Amino acid sequence: MDSMDAIKQTYFQECDELLASLEEGLLALEAGEGDNDTINAVFRAVHSVKGGAGAFGFEPMVAFAHVFETALDLMRSGKLDPDPDVLKILLRASDVLADHVQAAKGEGVVDDARARAMSEALEALTSPDQPRGALAPAALEAPVADQWGFTPLKFDLEDAAPAQAGWRLVLRPTAAMYANGHDALLFLRELGRLGECKVSLDASRLPDLAAINPEKPYLDWSVELPGETPESAIRDVFDFVGDDCPIELTRIEPAPPAPFLTPDIVKDVMAASTEPLEPSAPDKAGAGSDRANAKTATAGGATIRVDLERVDRMIDLVGELVINQAMLAQRVAESDLARSSTIAMGLDELEQLTREIQDSVMAIRAQPVKSVFQRMPRLVREIAGTTGKQVRLVMEGEGTEVDKTVIERLSDPITHMLRNAIDHGVESPEERIDAGKNEEGTVRLAALHRSGRIVIEVSDDGKGINRPRVREIAVKKGLIAPDENLTDDEIDNLIFLPGFSTASTVSNISGRGVGMDVVKRSIQALGGRIAISSQPGKGSAFTLSLPLTLAVLDGMVISAGEQTLVAPLTAIVESLRPKSAEVRRLGPTGAVLAVRGGHVPLIDIGVALGLRQTPIDPTAGVILLVESEGGGRAALVADEIQGQRQVVIKSLEANFQRVEGIAAATILGDGRVALILDVESIIEKRLNERRENAPLAKAS
Amino acid sequence: MTDGDIVNETFELISFRIDSQEFCLDIMAVREIRGWTVATPLPHSPSYVRGVINLRGAVLPILDLKARLGLGAAEPSARSVIIVVHIGKRLVGLLVDGVSEILAVDRSLIKPTPNVGCETVSRFVRGIVATEGRMISWVALDDILPAEEQVEAA
C-alpha cells in the first residue's frame, strides 16, 4: 500500500506540473504566442494526466480528460482553430481538470454540474467540424455513456478524406516482422515523410484481453497517401521487410465511399500510438519551433527533487560555519599574529569561501514566484466570472526568485489583493464604457527585486479608492473622529484598519469580515510592509515588500537588562534618545513619550521580558519607536543600541517551545544565543495589562 | 522493548551526582556531554529553565536538573557539565554537577520506584538501580520539559 501511495504522490506531483504547463500553454496560445509545439505540449499534458488517472482508476477524471483530449487532438490536427472563444473554453476546462486532480487527491470536490457543462462545451467544440454529409446521422447520434460513465465521443476520421485521387495502403504486420525487431511506427513515420497521410487503425482483430497472445500481431493500419506520391517510393519504405509485412497498395479514385467504419477505440489507440512519434519526428526542428525549444530547454533542465529538510539542514550547517569562521577570525585578530601571516591570509580565503557557500545554499531554496503566479489566472477568471466583470490579468516578473518559505506565504496575500482589485477596483463593463475606458479592465501582477527585498505589485485600472466613502465608513465605525483632518494617503490607509470593510453588502468574494488588515498583519508577520496608492477614476496599486528569505532578518541589536537582544528592523519606525521633557509620567507606574503631538506608551524591554524588576530611566536609555498591527505604536526602552546587523533566524520551538515576547533566536558573532523580540506580542501584552480605553492609534 | 522475555538484558546507564544523591540516564538518550557555558535566559520561563545556548548552530534549551528534581537551584561552576539528551524529536541540555561513570546494569537490578508520597519522585524517577550497595535513581525524561505544565496552567 505504501509504495502505491508513493507512486500516487509522484503522480500528483507530476499532475501539478502538467496542469501548470497546460495552463501556461493555453495562455500562450491565447496571447497568440503559441505554435504547433505548444499545442502538442498542451495535448501531451492532458494525455499524461489521463494516462495516470486511468492507471489509478480515477474514472470521472479519465472521462473528462478524454473529452478534453479529443478537443485538443482536433486542434492539433488543425481541424479546430485556436481562436479566443475556443481557448476560453479550454482554459476553463483546464480549471475543471485541476478540480478533478484535487478531488482525486481527496482535497476537494468536483462541481458535477460544472464538469458536465464543460464536457458538453468541449464536445460542442469537436462537433461543428463534422461534415453535414452522409455521416451526419452518426454524428448527431447522442453519445451514450457506458457503464463507467465514459462518454464516447463520435467523430469521423474520414471526414477530410481526400476528394482527389490518392493511394490507400493497408499494412498487415506479421509476427515475424516484430520478431525481427521492426516496428510498424517506423514505417508510418517513413510514410509521413512522403506526404500528408491519414492513418487509420484496424483493431477489429483485437481479441479480449484474456485471449491476447503477446507475440501475435492484431493491429492493421490503413494509410491514405496523396495521389502524386510515386508508387515506387511507397514500396521502397517496405523494401527491407519483404514478406514480413505484407502490404496492399491500391489507387483510389476521387470521391471514394467511406472506407470502413472505425470503432471508437481506434482513435484512442491512435492517439496513444502516434504520440511517441512526435518527440523524434524528423521535422521537429523545423521552422517556428526555436522559441518552443528554448522554452523546453529552460523548463526541462536537469533538476532533482530534494527533501526540503535536507536543504534546511545544510542551511543550518552553513550558518554554523559562518559563526565558527567569525569566531575563529576574532581569535586570530586577538592574538598577535601579523595580518600578513599565512594563518590570517588563509582565514581571509576561508571567509570568502564561506560567503560563497552561504550564497549558493540560499540560492538552492530560491524559487521563481511563478509557482504562485501561475495559480492566479484561474482565480481571476473565476472572480471575473462571478462578478460579471471583464478582466485581463497581466503578469510580470514571474521569474523573480525568492526563498521557498516566503513563496509559500505569498499566495494568500496576493489572492486577497487580486480579489480586492477585481471586486472593488475594476468597474462593470457598462460603467467602464460610460467612463470612456476599454470595457475590459486590466489587473497587473508584478514581482521585482528592490534593494534586497522582493516587491509584489497588484494594480488595476479601475475606479480607485472612493475616499469620501472610506472616510464615512471610518467615522461610522468609530475608527476616526468625524472632524479629523486626514490627507488622501491617510484616508487610503484606513482600509488597513481592523474591522474596516468598504463593501456595503458582504459579497462572497472579498468581504468576509476579514479585510485588508488581515493581509497587512500576515505580511508584517513575515517582516514585510504593504502600501497603497490610488488615483480616483484611474485605479489603485498595492505594493507589498518582503524580505527575500525568512532564514535571515535585518535586526537592530540592542541590550536590555544585561542581555543582548535583536529587534526586527521592519517593526522599528525610528530610534531616538528622549529628552526628559518628552517623558511624562502617567499614573503610578505608567509613562508616555510625547512625540510629534502624540503620546505613545513607554515599555521597558527589560521589565517586559522579566529581566529586571524596575524600569530604567528612559532618558538614560534609547527609545525604539515601534509600530504594531493596525498602526498601534509603542516606545520600547532599551539600555543601548549596539548596531544594525543581519542575523540568521533560529527557531526556539524546534528544541523548546514558544516563549512569550520572543519571536525566535539567533546566534551572534561571539557564539552566544540572542533572542529576537516579538514586538507585536510585547505591545499586546502591555495593552492587556492596562486595559485603557485608548482610542485606536491613528493610521499613518 | 520486549518486557520480561529477555532475562539477561542489560542497560548502559550514565550516572551523575546531585548533592548526595545519585542519578542516572539511559545512555541511548544521551547525545553528548559538554562543558558549561553561560546560557541566555528566556523570559517568562520556570526557574529551572536556565536559558538557551548555541549547540553548533542549534538553539539548545538548558534545564537545571537539580531544580527540576526539586533539590534547589544549581550553582554552575567550571566543573559543571551539560548532558545533551534526546527527548522525542527535541534536543535538550541538562545541567548537572558532573558525570561519574557508565554502568552496565542487568535488568533484574532495576526496581520500581518506591512510593514515597512525593509527586516529583513518581514523576521523574523511572526506577531505582540497586548495585554495590548504592541506590541510583533512573531519571525519566518524558515529562521533564515544561511544555505541558504551562499549557495546563494557562
Coordinates of C-alpha atoms in Angstrom, one line a residue, chain A residues 582 584 586 591-603 623-626 632-636 690:
Chain A
E582 CA 9.3 64.4 26.5
R584 CA 5.7 62.1 31.0
L586 CA 1.0 58.7 33.7
A591 CA 4.8 56.7 31.4
V592 CA 4.3 58.0 27.9
L593 CA 6.6 59.6 25.4
A594 CA 5.5 62.8 23.7
V595 CA 6.4 62.5 20.1
R596 CA 5.2 64.8 17.3
G597 CA 2.0 65.8 19.1
G598 CA 1.0 62.3 20.1
H599 CA 1.6 60.3 23.3
V600 CA 3.0 56.9 23.0
P601 CA 3.2 54.4 25.9
L602 CA 6.7 53.6 27.1
I603 CA 7.5 49.9 27.6
I623 CA 13.9 54.5 22.6
L624 CA 12.8 52.4 19.7
L625 CA 9.5 53.7 18.3
V626 CA 7.7 50.6 17.0
G632 CA -0.7 50.9 17.2
R633 CA 2.5 52.4 18.4
A634 CA 4.7 52.0 21.4
A635 CA 8.1 53.2 22.6
L636 CA 10.4 50.4 23.7
R690 CA -3.6 48.1 31.3

